[in-house]
């Protein structure tokens, strides 16, 4: 398994589509995205059930986002990852980041084969703090 340079990913890319971003401040997706937004990242919510999060328009799918996306941060159950990976590839994303507890080896390999970097089963907030990017 290829191990991506997480510090480089966190430094190089600034636009993050958060798939499964909840407007509920008590949810991990909200906490992580709020932290990343404070850290200077552009956050694009992807959640068909909500109109906006953090004052940003929420999109039902990655495909419907009208601007480039660099990192696709996945807060969905593992069985949804293959479809998200296909959308990330089609969108031209650079990285698929699966949060803690989200693992799908076949989808990860599909993303790598398409030239994307893959981070799996890791929290973007925790990795950002660890990398000293505060």
mmCIF file of C-alpha atoms in Angstrom:
data_model
loop_
_atom_site.group_PDB
_atom_site.id
_atom_site.type_symbol
_atom_site.label_atom_id
_atom_site.label_comp_id
_atom_site.label_asym_id
_atom_site.label_seq_id
_atom_site.Cartn_x
_atom_site.Cartn_y
_atom_site.Cartn_z
ATOM 1 C CA UNK A 1 0.000 0.000 0.000
ATOM 2 C CA UNK A 2 1.321 3.406 -0.935
ATOM 3 C CA UNK A 3 1.703 5.804 1.965
ATOM 4 C CA UNK A 4 0.992 9.375 0.918
ATOM 5 C CA UNK A 5 2.927 12.344 2.274
ATOM 6 C CA UNK A 6 0.178 13.698 4.506
ATOM 7 C CA UNK A 7 2.049 16.862 5.467
ATOM 8 C CA UNK A 8 2.572 17.663 1.776
ATOM 9 C CA UNK A 9 -1.120 17.049 1.010
ATOM 10 C CA UNK A 10 -2.172 19.355 3.851
ATOM 11 C CA UNK A 11 0.203 22.078 2.645
ATOM 12 C CA UNK A 12 -0.287 21.814 -1.110
ATOM 13 C CA UNK A 13 -4.071 21.562 -1.389
ATOM 14 C CA UNK A 14 -6.561 24.069 0.030
ATOM 15 C CA UNK A 15 -9.987 23.216 -1.450
ATOM 16 C CA UNK A 16 -11.819 20.440 0.391
ATOM 17 C CA UNK A 17 -15.171 18.940 -0.578
ATOM 18 C CA UNK A 18 -16.551 17.347 2.591
ATOM 19 C CA UNK A 19 -18.866 14.488 1.591
ATOM 20 C CA UNK A 20 -21.422 13.867 4.323
ATOM 21 C CA UNK A 21 -20.878 17.227 6.047
ATOM 22 C CA UNK A 22 -23.502 17.673 8.732
ATOM 23 C CA UNK A 23 -24.874 21.045 9.857
ATOM 24 C CA UNK A 24 -25.039 19.564 13.393
ATOM 25 C CA UNK A 25 -22.145 20.995 15.438
ATOM 26 C CA UNK A 26 -22.066 17.795 17.515
ATOM 27 C CA UNK A 27 -21.146 15.596 14.549
ATOM 28 C CA UNK A 28 -17.508 14.760 13.727
ATOM 29 C CA UNK A 29 -17.877 15.957 10.109
ATOM 30 C CA UNK A 30 -18.969 19.394 11.329
ATOM 31 C CA UNK A 31 -16.177 19.625 13.903
ATOM 32 C CA UNK A 32 -13.471 18.614 11.416
ATOM 33 C CA UNK A 33 -14.745 20.922 8.664
ATOM 34 C CA UNK A 34 -15.094 23.856 11.080
ATOM 35 C CA UNK A 35 -11.494 23.327 12.180
ATOM 36 C CA UNK A 36 -10.251 23.125 8.576
ATOM 37 C CA UNK A 37 -12.172 26.282 7.672
ATOM 38 C CA UNK A 38 -10.544 28.122 10.608
ATOM 39 C CA UNK A 39 -7.180 26.805 9.394
ATOM 40 C CA UNK A 40 -7.731 28.520 6.040
ATOM 41 C CA UNK A 41 -9.104 25.745 3.860
ATOM 42 C CA UNK A 42 -11.970 26.353 1.434
ATOM 43 C CA UNK A 43 -14.749 23.989 2.555
ATOM 44 C CA UNK A 44 -17.417 22.847 0.089
ATOM 45 C CA UNK A 45 -20.257 20.890 1.719
ATOM 46 C CA UNK A 46 -21.576 17.819 -0.102
ATOM 47 C CA UNK A 47 -24.837 16.644 1.436
ATOM 48 C CA UNK A 48 -28.119 16.307 -0.487
ATOM 49 C CA UNK A 49 -30.149 16.761 2.714
ATOM 50 C CA UNK A 50 -29.020 20.318 3.526
ATOM 51 C CA UNK A 51 -28.978 23.659 1.678
ATOM 52 C CA UNK A 52 -25.860 25.080 3.320
ATOM 53 C CA UNK A 53 -23.277 24.652 6.052
ATOM 54 C CA UNK A 54 -21.038 27.477 7.341
ATOM 55 C CA UNK A 55 -22.843 29.814 4.937
ATOM 56 C CA UNK A 56 -21.548 27.732 2.003
ATOM 57 C CA UNK A 57 -23.969 26.204 -0.501
ATOM 58 C CA UNK A 58 -24.196 22.445 -0.082
ATOM 59 C CA UNK A 59 -24.198 20.263 -3.199
ATOM 60 C CA UNK A 60 -25.989 16.913 -3.542
ATOM 61 C CA UNK A 61 -22.962 15.294 -5.255
ATOM 62 C CA UNK A 62 -19.352 16.067 -6.103
ATOM 63 C CA UNK A 63 -20.307 16.283 -9.775
ATOM 64 C CA UNK A 64 -22.568 19.262 -9.094
ATOM 65 C CA UNK A 65 -19.845 21.431 -7.547
ATOM 66 C CA UNK A 66 -19.139 24.162 -10.133
ATOM 67 C CA UNK A 67 -15.473 24.659 -9.223
ATOM 68 C CA UNK A 68 -12.347 22.519 -8.934
ATOM 69 C CA UNK A 69 -11.919 20.326 -5.855
ATOM 70 C CA UNK A 70 -8.531 19.179 -4.593
ATOM 71 C CA UNK A 71 -9.328 16.978 -1.586
ATOM 72 C CA UNK A 72 -12.473 14.881 -1.209
ATOM 73 C CA UNK A 73 -12.905 14.277 2.531
ATOM 74 C CA UNK A 74 -15.273 11.341 3.051
ATOM 75 C CA UNK A 75 -17.605 11.129 6.062
ATOM 76 C CA UNK A 76 -19.805 8.347 4.677
ATOM 77 C CA UNK A 77 -19.932 4.649 5.458
ATOM 78 C CA UNK A 78 -17.437 2.496 3.605
ATOM 79 C CA UNK A 79 -20.053 0.976 1.273
ATOM 80 C CA UNK A 80 -20.576 4.432 -0.297
ATOM 81 C CA UNK A 81 -16.883 4.981 -1.028
ATOM 82 C CA UNK A 82 -16.715 3.369 -4.523
ATOM 83 C CA UNK A 83 -19.318 5.788 -5.892
ATOM 84 C CA UNK A 84 -17.604 8.749 -4.208
ATOM 85 C CA UNK A 85 -14.240 7.684 -5.646
ATOM 86 C CA UNK A 86 -15.715 7.521 -9.163
ATOM 87 C CA UNK A 87 -17.119 11.035 -8.719
ATOM 88 C CA UNK A 88 -13.774 12.276 -7.349
ATOM 89 C CA UNK A 89 -11.952 10.850 -10.370
ATOM 90 C CA UNK A 90 -14.458 12.422 -12.773
ATOM 91 C CA UNK A 91 -14.193 15.739 -10.912
ATOM 92 C CA UNK A 92 -10.405 15.806 -11.248
ATOM 93 C CA UNK A 93 -9.720 15.732 -7.508
ATOM 94 C CA UNK A 94 -6.140 15.167 -6.369
ATOM 95 C CA UNK A 95 -6.802 13.339 -3.087
ATOM 96 C CA UNK A 96 -9.456 11.049 -1.622
ATOM 97 C CA UNK A 97 -9.314 11.259 2.168
ATOM 98 C CA UNK A 98 -11.359 8.673 4.066
ATOM 99 C CA UNK A 99 -11.944 9.641 7.687
ATOM 100 C CA UNK A 100 -11.358 7.355 10.670
ATOM 101 C CA UNK A 101 -13.336 4.148 10.348
ATOM 102 C CA UNK A 102 -13.820 4.558 6.599
ATOM 103 C CA UNK A 103 -11.920 1.863 4.685
ATOM 104 C CA UNK A 104 -12.457 0.473 1.197
ATOM 105 C CA UNK A 105 -9.348 -1.138 -0.289
ATOM 106 C CA UNK A 106 -10.766 -1.709 -3.797
ATOM 107 C CA UNK A 107 -11.998 1.881 -4.118
ATOM 108 C CA UNK A 108 -8.672 3.150 -2.766
ATOM 109 C CA UNK A 109 -6.814 1.157 -5.417
ATOM 110 C CA UNK A 110 -9.167 2.453 -8.120
ATOM 111 C CA UNK A 111 -8.384 6.025 -7.004
ATOM 112 C CA UNK A 112 -4.622 5.333 -6.996
ATOM 113 C CA UNK A 113 -4.842 3.753 -10.442
ATOM 114 C CA UNK A 114 -6.497 6.965 -11.658
ATOM 115 C CA UNK A 115 -3.635 9.045 -10.244
ATOM 116 C CA UNK A 116 -5.201 10.263 -6.996
ATOM 117 C CA UNK A 117 -3.491 10.133 -3.641
ATOM 118 C CA UNK A 118 -5.406 8.194 -0.999
ATOM 119 C CA UNK A 119 -5.496 8.636 2.761
ATOM 120 C CA UNK A 120 -7.620 6.033 4.506
ATOM 121 C CA UNK A 121 -8.902 5.607 8.073
ATOM 122 C CA UNK A 122 -7.337 8.869 9.300
ATOM 123 C CA UNK A 123 -8.808 12.094 10.640
ATOM 124 C CA UNK A 124 -7.862 15.193 8.657
ATOM 125 C CA UNK A 125 -8.084 17.399 11.775
ATOM 126 C CA UNK A 126 -5.810 15.122 13.828
ATOM 127 C CA UNK A 127 -3.318 14.807 10.974
ATOM 128 C CA UNK A 128 -3.299 18.603 10.493
ATOM 129 C CA UNK A 129 -2.518 19.115 14.193
ATOM 130 C CA UNK A 130 0.142 16.368 14.091
ATOM 131 C CA UNK A 131 1.775 17.954 11.045
ATOM 132 C CA UNK A 132 2.067 21.210 12.958
ATOM 133 C CA UNK A 133 -0.112 23.083 10.462
ATOM 134 C CA UNK A 134 -2.064 25.036 13.113
#
